[in-house]
PDB file of C-alpha atoms in Angstrom:
ATOM      1  CA  MET A   1      20.472 -13.315  -1.075  1.00 79.00           C
ATOM      2  CA  TYR A   2      22.387 -10.114  -0.391  1.00 89.00           C
ATOM      3  CA  THR A   3      24.576  -9.383   2.633  1.00 93.00           C
ATOM      4  CA  ILE A   4      24.105  -6.074   4.450  1.00 95.00           C
ATOM      5  CA  MET A   5      26.691  -4.965   7.006  1.00 96.00           C
ATOM      6  CA  ILE A   6      25.345  -2.774   9.831  1.00 96.00           C
ATOM      7  CA  VAL A   7      27.815  -0.415  11.531  1.00 96.00           C
ATOM      8  CA  GLU A   8      25.683   0.981  14.363  1.00 94.00           C
ATOM      9  CA  ASP A   9      26.752   1.195  18.025  1.00 91.00           C
ATOM     10  CA  ASP A  10      23.210   1.449  19.398  1.00 92.00           C
ATOM     11  CA  PRO A  11      22.351  -2.251  20.014  1.00 93.00           C
ATOM     12  CA  LYS A  12      18.611  -1.658  19.841  1.00 93.00           C
ATOM     13  CA  ILE A  13      18.717   0.118  16.473  1.00 93.00           C
ATOM     14  CA  ALA A  14      21.207  -2.425  15.101  1.00 94.00           C
ATOM     15  CA  HIS A  15      18.951  -5.312  16.195  1.00 94.00           C
ATOM     16  CA  LEU A  16      15.826  -3.735  14.685  1.00 93.00           C
ATOM     17  CA  LEU A  17      17.610  -3.052  11.394  1.00 93.00           C
ATOM     18  CA  LYS A  18      18.925  -6.608  11.286  1.00 94.00           C
ATOM     19  CA  SER A  19      15.483  -8.088  12.007  1.00 93.00           C
ATOM     20  CA  HIS A  20      13.783  -5.924   9.398  1.00 92.00           C
ATOM     21  CA  ILE A  21      16.326  -6.737   6.679  1.00 93.00           C
ATOM     22  CA  GLU A  22      16.184 -10.470   7.396  1.00 93.00           C
ATOM     23  CA  LYS A  23      12.393 -10.358   7.193  1.00 91.00           C
ATOM     24  CA  TYR A  24      12.862  -9.616   3.501  1.00 88.00           C
ATOM     25  CA  GLY A  25      15.112 -12.649   3.018  1.00 88.00           C
ATOM     26  CA  ASP A  26      18.538 -11.029   3.012  1.00 91.00           C
ATOM     27  CA  ARG A  27      21.435 -11.587   5.381  1.00 92.00           C
ATOM     28  CA  ALA A  28      22.252  -8.806   7.852  1.00 95.00           C
ATOM     29  CA  GLU A  29      25.324  -8.679  10.094  1.00 94.00           C
ATOM     30  CA  ALA A  30      25.586  -6.078  12.863  1.00 95.00           C
ATOM     31  CA  ILE A  31      29.233  -5.757  13.870  1.00 93.00           C
ATOM     32  CA  GLY A  32      30.332  -5.411  17.494  1.00 89.00           C
ATOM     33  CA  ASP A  33      34.001  -4.400  17.217  1.00 91.00           C
ATOM     34  CA  PHE A  34      34.127  -0.781  16.096  1.00 93.00           C
ATOM     35  CA  ASP A  35      37.925  -0.645  16.119  1.00 93.00           C
ATOM     36  CA  GLN A  36      38.187  -3.219  13.301  1.00 91.00           C
ATOM     37  CA  VAL A  37      35.473  -2.128  10.892  1.00 93.00           C
ATOM     38  CA  LEU A  38      37.605  -2.512   7.761  1.00 92.00           C
ATOM     39  CA  ASP A  39      38.805  -5.994   8.768  1.00 91.00           C
ATOM     40  CA  GLN A  40      35.225  -7.096   9.360  1.00 92.00           C
ATOM     41  CA  PHE A  41      34.201  -5.577   6.030  1.00 93.00           C
ATOM     42  CA  ARG A  42      36.849  -7.662   4.279  1.00 90.00           C
ATOM     43  CA  GLN A  43      35.663 -10.797   6.042  1.00 90.00           C
ATOM     44  CA  LEU A  44      31.965 -10.270   5.335  1.00 89.00           C
ATOM     45  CA  GLU A  45      32.335  -8.909   1.794  1.00 88.00           C
ATOM     46  CA  PRO A  46      28.884  -7.284   2.037  1.00 92.00           C
ATOM     47  CA  HIS A  47      26.866  -6.014  -0.892  1.00 92.00           C
ATOM     48  CA  ILE A  48      25.923  -2.856   1.007  1.00 94.00           C
ATOM     49  CA  VAL A  49      26.895  -1.068   4.247  1.00 96.00           C
ATOM     50  CA  LEU A  50      24.662   0.876   6.652  1.00 96.00           C
ATOM     51  CA  MET A  51      26.933   3.304   8.510  1.00 94.00           C
ATOM     52  CA  ASP A  52      26.367   5.498  11.569  1.00 94.00           C
ATOM     53  CA  ILE A  53      28.481   8.639  12.029  1.00 92.00           C
ATOM     54  CA  ASN A  54      28.936   8.663  15.812  1.00 91.00           C
ATOM     55  CA  LEU A  55      31.017   5.597  16.555  1.00 92.00           C
ATOM     56  CA  PRO A  56      33.619   4.759  19.219  1.00 90.00           C
ATOM     57  CA  SER A  57      37.265   5.642  18.410  1.00 86.00           C
ATOM     58  CA  PHE A  58      36.777   6.649  14.763  1.00 93.00           C
ATOM     59  CA  ASP A  59      33.652   8.126  13.207  1.00 93.00           C
ATOM     60  CA  GLY A  60      31.701   6.853  10.220  1.00 92.00           C
ATOM     61  CA  TYR A  61      33.391   9.294   7.839  1.00 93.00           C
ATOM     62  CA  TYR A  62      36.744   7.690   8.634  1.00 93.00           C
ATOM     63  CA  TRP A  63      35.486   4.143   8.115  1.00 94.00           C
ATOM     64  CA  CYS A  64      33.748   5.137   4.896  1.00 94.00           C
ATOM     65  CA  ARG A  65      37.064   6.415   3.526  1.00 92.00           C
ATOM     66  CA  GLN A  66      38.789   3.204   4.615  1.00 92.00           C
ATOM     67  CA  ILE A  67      36.211   1.031   2.873  1.00 92.00           C
ATOM     68  CA  ARG A  68      36.563   3.136  -0.255  1.00 90.00           C
ATOM     69  CA  THR A  69      40.240   2.134  -0.476  1.00 86.00           C
ATOM     70  CA  VAL A  70      39.187  -1.461  -1.151  1.00 84.00           C
ATOM     71  CA  SER A  71      35.610  -1.373  -2.468  1.00 87.00           C
ATOM     72  CA  THR A  72      32.955   0.637  -4.291  1.00 87.00           C
ATOM     73  CA  CYS A  73      30.037  -1.200  -2.669  1.00 90.00           C
ATOM     74  CA  PRO A  74      27.115   1.116  -1.740  1.00 93.00           C
ATOM     75  CA  ILE A  75      27.374   2.837   1.657  1.00 95.00           C
ATOM     76  CA  ILE A  76      24.290   4.426   3.206  1.00 95.00           C
ATOM     77  CA  PHE A  77      24.741   6.665   6.239  1.00 95.00           C
ATOM     78  CA  ILE A  78      22.052   6.480   8.951  1.00 92.00           C
ATOM     79  CA  SER A  79      22.611   9.158  11.571  1.00 87.00           C
ATOM     80  CA  ALA A  80      20.935  11.389  14.131  1.00 85.00           C
ATOM     81  CA  ARG A  81      22.910  14.262  12.606  1.00 81.00           C
ATOM     82  CA  SER A  82      20.468  15.894  10.228  1.00 74.00           C
ATOM     83  CA  GLY A  83      22.412  19.005   9.240  1.00 78.00           C
ATOM     84  CA  GLU A  84      23.143  19.726   5.593  1.00 84.00           C
ATOM     85  CA  MET A  85      26.905  19.768   6.142  1.00 89.00           C
ATOM     86  CA  ASP A  86      26.793  16.316   7.769  1.00 86.00           C
ATOM     87  CA  GLN A  87      25.132  14.997   4.635  1.00 88.00           C
ATOM     88  CA  VAL A  88      27.624  16.832   2.428  1.00 91.00           C
ATOM     89  CA  ARG A  89      30.562  15.405   4.406  1.00 89.00           C
ATOM     90  CA  ALA A  90      29.148  11.889   4.119  1.00 90.00           C
ATOM     91  CA  LEU A  91      28.813  12.149   0.345  1.00 90.00           C
ATOM     92  CA  GLU A  92      32.234  13.753  -0.056  1.00 90.00           C
ATOM     93  CA  ASN A  93      33.807  10.939   1.967  1.00 90.00           C
ATOM     94  CA  GLY A  94      32.376   8.307  -0.370  1.00 90.00           C
ATOM     95  CA  ALA A  95      28.804   7.617   0.771  1.00 91.00           C
ATOM     96  CA  ASP A  96      26.035   6.910  -1.732  1.00 92.00           C
ATOM     97  CA  ASP A  97      23.034   8.013   0.339  1.00 93.00           C
ATOM     98  CA  TYR A  98      22.082   9.484   3.716  1.00 93.00           C
ATOM     99  CA  ILE A  99      19.093   8.768   5.975  1.00 92.00           C
ATOM    100  CA  PRO A 100      18.563  10.999   9.044  1.00 89.00           C
ATOM    101  CA  LYS A 101      17.234   9.573  12.299  1.00 85.00           C
ATOM    102  CA  PRO A 102      14.511   8.999  13.309  1.00 85.00           C
ATOM    103  CA  PHE A 103      13.649   6.984  10.228  1.00 85.00           C
ATOM    104  CA  HIS A 104      10.976   4.626   8.940  1.00 89.00           C
ATOM    105  CA  TYR A 105      12.246   1.115   8.344  1.00 89.00           C
ATOM    106  CA  GLU A 106      10.366   0.931   5.057  1.00 90.00           C
ATOM    107  CA  VAL A 107      12.320   3.963   3.850  1.00 91.00           C
ATOM    108  CA  VAL A 108      15.573   2.232   4.808  1.00 92.00           C
ATOM    109  CA  MET A 109      14.519  -0.886   2.899  1.00 92.00           C
ATOM    110  CA  ALA A 110      13.534   1.182  -0.142  1.00 93.00           C
ATOM    111  CA  LYS A 111      16.943   2.908  -0.112  1.00 92.00           C
ATOM    112  CA  ILE A 112      18.709  -0.452   0.220  1.00 93.00           C
ATOM    113  CA  ARG A 113      16.716  -1.944  -2.654  1.00 90.00           C
ATOM    114  CA  SER A 114      17.428   1.095  -4.812  1.00 90.00           C
ATOM    115  CA  GLN A 115      21.193   0.775  -4.302  1.00 90.00           C
ATOM    116  CA  LEU A 116      21.124  -2.990  -4.858  1.00 88.00           C
ATOM    117  CA  ARG A 117      19.250  -2.564  -8.150  1.00 86.00           C
ATOM    118  CA  ARG A 118      21.632   0.161  -9.247  1.00 84.00           C
ATOM    119  CA  VAL A 119      24.815  -1.779  -8.537  1.00 85.00           C
ATOM    120  CA  TYR A 120      23.875  -5.454  -8.821  1.00 80.00           C
ATOM    121  CA  GLY A 121      20.450  -5.695 -10.407  1.00 74.00           C
ATOM    122  CA  ASP A 122      18.349  -4.395 -13.278  1.00 65.00           C
ATOM    123  CA  TYR A 123      20.025  -0.992 -13.398  1.00 61.00           C
ATOM    124  CA  ALA A 124      23.604  -2.208 -13.067  1.00 59.00           C
ATOM    125  CA  ALA A 125      25.907  -1.214 -15.886  1.00 57.00           C
ATOM    126  CA  LYS A 126      26.519  -4.098 -18.284  1.00 55.00           C
ATOM    127  CA  MET A 127      29.904  -2.895 -19.496  1.00 53.00           C
ATOM    128  CA  GLU A 128      33.599  -2.982 -18.720  1.00 65.00           C
ATOM    129  CA  GLU A 129      34.994  -0.621 -16.121  1.00 75.00           C
ATOM    130  CA  ARG A 130      35.288   2.919 -17.459  1.00 84.00           C
ATOM    131  CA  THR A 131      38.644   4.686 -17.450  1.00 92.00           C
ATOM    132  CA  VAL A 132      39.885   8.142 -18.441  1.00 93.00           C
ATOM    133  CA  SER A 133      43.569   8.432 -19.292  1.00 93.00           C
ATOM    134  CA  ARG A 134      46.191  10.812 -20.600  1.00 92.00           C
ATOM    135  CA  SER A 135      49.824   9.839 -21.285  1.00 93.00           C
ATOM    136  CA  GLY A 136      49.806   6.917 -18.848  1.00 94.00           C
ATOM    137  CA  LEU A 137      47.872   8.689 -16.077  1.00 95.00           C
ATOM    138  CA  ILE A 138      44.717   6.588 -15.600  1.00 95.00           C
ATOM    139  CA  LEU A 139      41.580   7.557 -13.699  1.00 94.00           C
ATOM    140  CA  TYR A 140      39.155   4.856 -12.561  1.00 92.00           C
ATOM    141  CA  PRO A 141      35.996   6.901 -11.822  1.00 89.00           C
ATOM    142  CA  GLU A 142      33.899   4.038 -10.416  1.00 84.00           C
ATOM    143  CA  ARG A 143      36.507   3.010  -7.855  1.00 83.00           C
ATOM    144  CA  MET A 144      37.733   6.617  -7.360  1.00 87.00           C
ATOM    145  CA  GLU A 145      41.401   5.845  -7.971  1.00 91.00           C
ATOM    146  CA  LEU A 146      44.141   7.583  -9.945  1.00 94.00           C
ATOM    147  CA  LYS A 147      47.108   5.554 -11.184  1.00 94.00           C
ATOM    148  CA  LEU A 148      50.482   6.280 -12.738  1.00 94.00           C
ATOM    149  CA  GLY A 149      52.772   3.312 -13.276  1.00 92.00           C
ATOM    150  CA  ASP A 150      52.707   1.205 -10.125  1.00 90.00           C
ATOM    151  CA  ARG A 151      51.519   4.053  -7.878  1.00 92.00           C
ATOM    152  CA  VAL A 152      47.859   4.532  -6.983  1.00 92.00           C
ATOM    153  CA  VAL A 153      46.042   7.194  -4.919  1.00 92.00           C
ATOM    154  CA  THR A 154      42.481   7.102  -3.609  1.00 90.00           C
ATOM    155  CA  LEU A 155      40.216  10.058  -4.383  1.00 89.00           C
ATOM    156  CA  THR A 156      37.058  11.586  -2.968  1.00 85.00           C
ATOM    157  CA  LYS A 157      34.019  11.933  -5.232  1.00 82.00           C
ATOM    158  CA  LYS A 158      34.689  15.629  -5.814  1.00 85.00           C
ATOM    159  CA  GLU A 159      38.354  14.980  -6.634  1.00 89.00           C
ATOM    160  CA  THR A 160      37.298  12.250  -9.068  1.00 90.00           C
ATOM    161  CA  VAL A 161      34.874  14.534 -10.913  1.00 88.00           C
ATOM    162  CA  LEU A 162      37.427  17.351 -11.031  1.00 92.00           C
ATOM    163  CA  ILE A 163      40.280  15.184 -12.330  1.00 94.00           C
ATOM    164  CA  GLU A 164      38.000  13.551 -14.898  1.00 93.00           C
ATOM    165  CA  ALA A 165      37.030  16.959 -16.294  1.00 92.00           C
ATOM    166  CA  LEU A 166      40.656  18.070 -16.452  1.00 94.00           C
ATOM    167  CA  LEU A 167      41.825  14.845 -18.119  1.00 94.00           C
ATOM    168  CA  GLU A 168      39.071  14.877 -20.710  1.00 92.00           C
ATOM    169  CA  LEU A 169      39.866  18.449 -21.781  1.00 91.00           C
ATOM    170  CA  SER A 170      43.679  18.362 -21.463  1.00 91.00           C
ATOM    171  CA  PRO A 171      45.564  20.229 -22.872  1.00 92.00           C
ATOM    172  CA  ARG A 172      42.593  22.603 -23.185  1.00 93.00           C
ATOM    173  CA  SER A 173      41.473  24.619 -20.177  1.00 93.00           C
ATOM    174  CA  ILE A 174      38.231  24.380 -18.194  1.00 91.00           C
ATOM    175  CA  SER A 175      36.600  27.451 -16.684  1.00 91.00           C
ATOM    176  CA  ARG A 176      35.909  27.856 -12.975  1.00 85.00           C
ATOM    177  CA  THR A 177      32.200  28.177 -13.787  1.00 85.00           C
ATOM    178  CA  LYS A 178      32.095  24.795 -15.536  1.00 87.00           C
ATOM    179  CA  ILE A 179      33.980  23.165 -12.669  1.00 85.00           C
ATOM    180  CA  LEU A 180      31.523  24.611 -10.150  1.00 81.00           C
ATOM    181  CA  ASP A 181      28.607  23.330 -12.228  1.00 81.00           C
ATOM    182  CA  LYS A 182      30.084  19.822 -12.357  1.00 77.00           C
ATOM    183  CA  LEU A 183      30.893  19.667  -8.653  1.00 74.00           C
ATOM    184  CA  TRP A 184      27.976  21.448  -7.031  1.00 69.00           C
ATOM    185  CA  ASP A 185      25.248  21.800  -9.694  1.00 57.00           C
ATOM    186  CA  ASP A 186      23.227  24.921  -8.873  1.00 46.00           C
ATOM    187  CA  SER A 187      24.385  25.262  -5.266  1.00 49.00           C
ATOM    188  CA  PHE A 188      26.187  28.453  -4.284  1.00 52.00           C
ATOM    189  CA  VAL A 189      29.848  27.804  -3.509  1.00 57.00           C
ATOM    190  CA  ASP A 190      32.465  30.460  -2.911  1.00 61.00           C
ATOM    191  CA  ASP A 191      35.813  30.590  -4.708  1.00 66.00           C
ATOM    192  CA  ASN A 192      37.686  29.479  -1.612  1.00 76.00           C
ATOM    193  CA  THR A 193      35.879  26.114  -1.601  1.00 78.00           C
ATOM    194  CA  LEU A 194      36.936  25.473  -5.187  1.00 81.00           C
ATOM    195  CA  SER A 195      40.506  26.536  -4.402  1.00 85.00           C
ATOM    196  CA  VAL A 196      40.595  24.026  -1.538  1.00 88.00           C
ATOM    197  CA  ASN A 197      39.560  21.231  -3.917  1.00 87.00           C
ATOM    198  CA  ILE A 198      42.156  22.308  -6.469  1.00 91.00           C
ATOM    199  CA  THR A 199      44.813  22.190  -3.742  1.00 93.00           C
ATOM    200  CA  ARG A 200      43.712  18.676  -2.790  1.00 92.00           C
ATOM    201  CA  VAL A 201      43.977  17.528  -6.406  1.00 94.00           C
ATOM    202  CA  ARG A 202      47.478  18.984  -6.653  1.00 95.00           C
ATOM    203  CA  LYS A 203      48.390  17.022  -3.500  1.00 94.00           C
ATOM    204  CA  LYS A 204      47.074  13.782  -5.002  1.00 94.00           C
ATOM    205  CA  LEU A 205      49.056  14.397  -8.188  1.00 96.00           C
ATOM    206  CA  ALA A 206      52.168  15.080  -6.098  1.00 95.00           C
ATOM    207  CA  ASP A 207      51.628  11.750  -4.324  1.00 94.00           C
ATOM    208  CA  LEU A 208      52.033  10.150  -7.750  1.00 95.00           C
ATOM    209  CA  GLY A 209      55.207  12.126  -8.374  1.00 95.00           C
ATOM    210  CA  ILE A 210      53.490  14.643 -10.689  1.00 95.00           C
ATOM    211  CA  GLU A 211      54.522  18.241 -10.114  1.00 93.00           C
ATOM    212  CA  ASP A 212      53.425  21.513 -11.755  1.00 94.00           C
ATOM    213  CA  ALA A 213      50.850  19.804 -13.993  1.00 95.00           C
ATOM    214  CA  LEU A 214      47.715  21.588 -12.799  1.00 95.00           C
ATOM    215  CA  GLU A 215      48.027  25.140 -14.101  1.00 94.00           C
ATOM    216  CA  THR A 216      45.977  28.090 -12.846  1.00 93.00           C
ATOM    217  CA  MET A 217      45.044  30.309 -15.776  1.00 90.00           C
ATOM    218  CA  ARG A 218      44.110  33.687 -14.329  1.00 89.00           C
ATOM    219  CA  GLY A 219      40.747  34.932 -15.515  1.00 86.00           C
ATOM    220  CA  VAL A 220      40.104  31.649 -17.335  1.00 88.00           C
ATOM    221  CA  GLY A 221      40.229  28.598 -15.111  1.00 91.00           C
ATOM    222  CA  TYR A 222      42.538  25.568 -14.946  1.00 93.00           C
ATOM    223  CA  ARG A 223      44.437  23.331 -17.324  1.00 94.00           C
ATOM    224  CA  LEU A 224      46.131  19.969 -16.872  1.00 95.00           C
ATOM    225  CA  ASN A 225      49.482  19.868 -18.658  1.00 95.00           C
ATOM    226  CA  VAL A 226      51.384  16.611 -19.200  1.00 94.00           C
ATOM    227  CA  THR A 227      54.523  17.092 -17.116  1.00 94.00           C
ATOM    228  CA  TRP A 228      54.884  13.428 -16.190  1.00 92.00           C
ATOM    229  CA  LYS A 229      56.507  10.549 -18.039  1.00 83.00           C
ATOM    230  CA  ASP A 230      54.367   7.736 -19.423  1.00 76.00           C
ATOM    231  CA  GLU A 231      55.987   4.880 -17.528  1.00 62.00           C
ATOM    232  CA  ASP A 232      54.477   2.285 -19.865  1.00 59.00           C
ATOM    233  CA  CYS A 233      56.530   3.756 -22.693  1.00 54.00           C
ATOM    234  CA  SER A 234      59.818   3.926 -20.815  1.00 48.00           C
TER     235      SER A 234
END
């Protein structure tokens, strides 16, 4: 039996989701305190979260980021916002899928089953947690964390992909075109969007005490230079 946590402030929708999930033999818990979502997540320890965007006090994007600081469990957004940027924001803040309202309950169940199989069932990886490291700087892609010594920062999905590419190639450079392909596939993205993500990565490195490591190579791309000390070797 799996536990599904429902973060939905419309009582009718929350009740219908709960009833439908339980009909299939799983446990569903619709929370009522939307100011303590993370605390309730810790208490329930759900296998999957259904998250609305429009919530009292803090929106679903905020709570998704908070959950991502402690867990990599699947999070599926269910929202009346059907715009492309809403879906992009959800994924960039750590969501695994997005279902616009109105929805069919069978579609919701199919999405839930897909995520459960991927993470816990037949399709789950049967291997140790993957890491990418360089001189003591360790990236944990699955949990979206970057660690140096005893300091850890939480990353977004885009930041994780970007840092992984830089670490794997360091001290070689990676072109802007290859970065764009990794982050956005075939979607058109302007240079400013990439620059914003580079700035965010520099900020995360600075939070670990790493300065001047991410070099801009004009006309080429970017390179990650080891400017930090491997604290494990000190």
